């Protein structure tokens, strides 16, 4: 309305121009055009073409009930796992040592040797005892305690 | 006669003062460290060392005269017959079963240097506490506790305050379990010592140096014989073969007076990432050449360990 008012204000002769004979003639010609009705055959064809598309949409909507919550749950779960792993303390050393095999043993060996030398001083430290007195060279059974530092 | 109660009071006050623990933990630690190289004593101590989940306990008979120490073992000990004699320069360990004397660098100073380093780390949140330690081996003691920043005890040392003798020591892991320690059960602070006790020459015994072991063990495991030169700042302290994770690993242990590092060689792959994850309180360097993995682990600066790795063939 505001726009119309503006236009009227811009061109005060607009109403007069619309009522000219030429304008009326064009309006009469348009009004005289025959009104075409859509044929039933065409409607039927259109319906046939639309039916599979509609069915597909319904199927997608129905499946959506299943996969949307599933995907949501999966994403929430993944987020929870990510948060848990970031917040939780580092895995216990015993579990790491089992999976890390020889690497954990190397570190534990160094650490236990340091403690043994510290404690024994000029006396007998562990390595000596194993190396020469018994000739044994047994597999060490390291635990998480072995890896914690002084 | 009138002076008698006064004298008695002074004596009692003096005794009470002597029984008080030293209030300055730092002064007591310094006293112990300064006294250690000069102490003369003989005694018996029980040593506990942890190996995996097991604890090994053995008894040692110790004779000490300043920097010189002699260690023997009781007749019922699995180590009976072995003798360890240590001087300022070297340590000689006699193994009667093999009739061998193993000659290694002296270890005496190492423990104290490490202790000094730990104590000096007070600025990093560590602190030392002192308390009455009770009686150990018939001696009244003060106990020093080295506490890490979170408040857990790292180690305790029971010290006889007059002599400065360390009569008991315990080292703990993060959970507070004893990792290792010793305790004297008998001490004589005025022993009769014969200087000849600190000589160890057994007729016919083979003298074995760590480098002899290295030569033998590398041959046995078909590994390249690589080591630091004898004039390097770190001395080769010991060589052994250790089974780890189903593999036979050649272990070389190096030391100077202050620090240690271990050099491992094995046939098999080593995951540097896993190793770093494990060695949280140590530095580590790994490299592989011709199917042999080499690993250095130590409480050293990363640059120093890298430099050592280059000298060892990285």
CSV table of C-alpha atoms in Angstrom, one decimal, chain A residues 6-15 17:
chain,number,residue,atom,x,y,z
A,6,UNK,CA,4.3,6.3,-3.4
A,7,UNK,CA,3.8,5.3,-7.0
A,8,UNK,CA,0.6,7.4,-7.1
A,9,UNK,CA,2.4,10.3,-5.6
A,10,UNK,CA,5.2,9.8,-8.2
A,11,UNK,CA,2.7,9.6,-11.2
A,12,UNK,CA,-0.6,11.2,-10.4
A,13,UNK,CA,-1.9,10.3,-14.0
A,14,UNK,CA,-1.5,6.5,-13.5
A,15,UNK,CA,-5.2,5.8,-12.9
A,17,UNK,CA,-3.6,5.9,-18.1
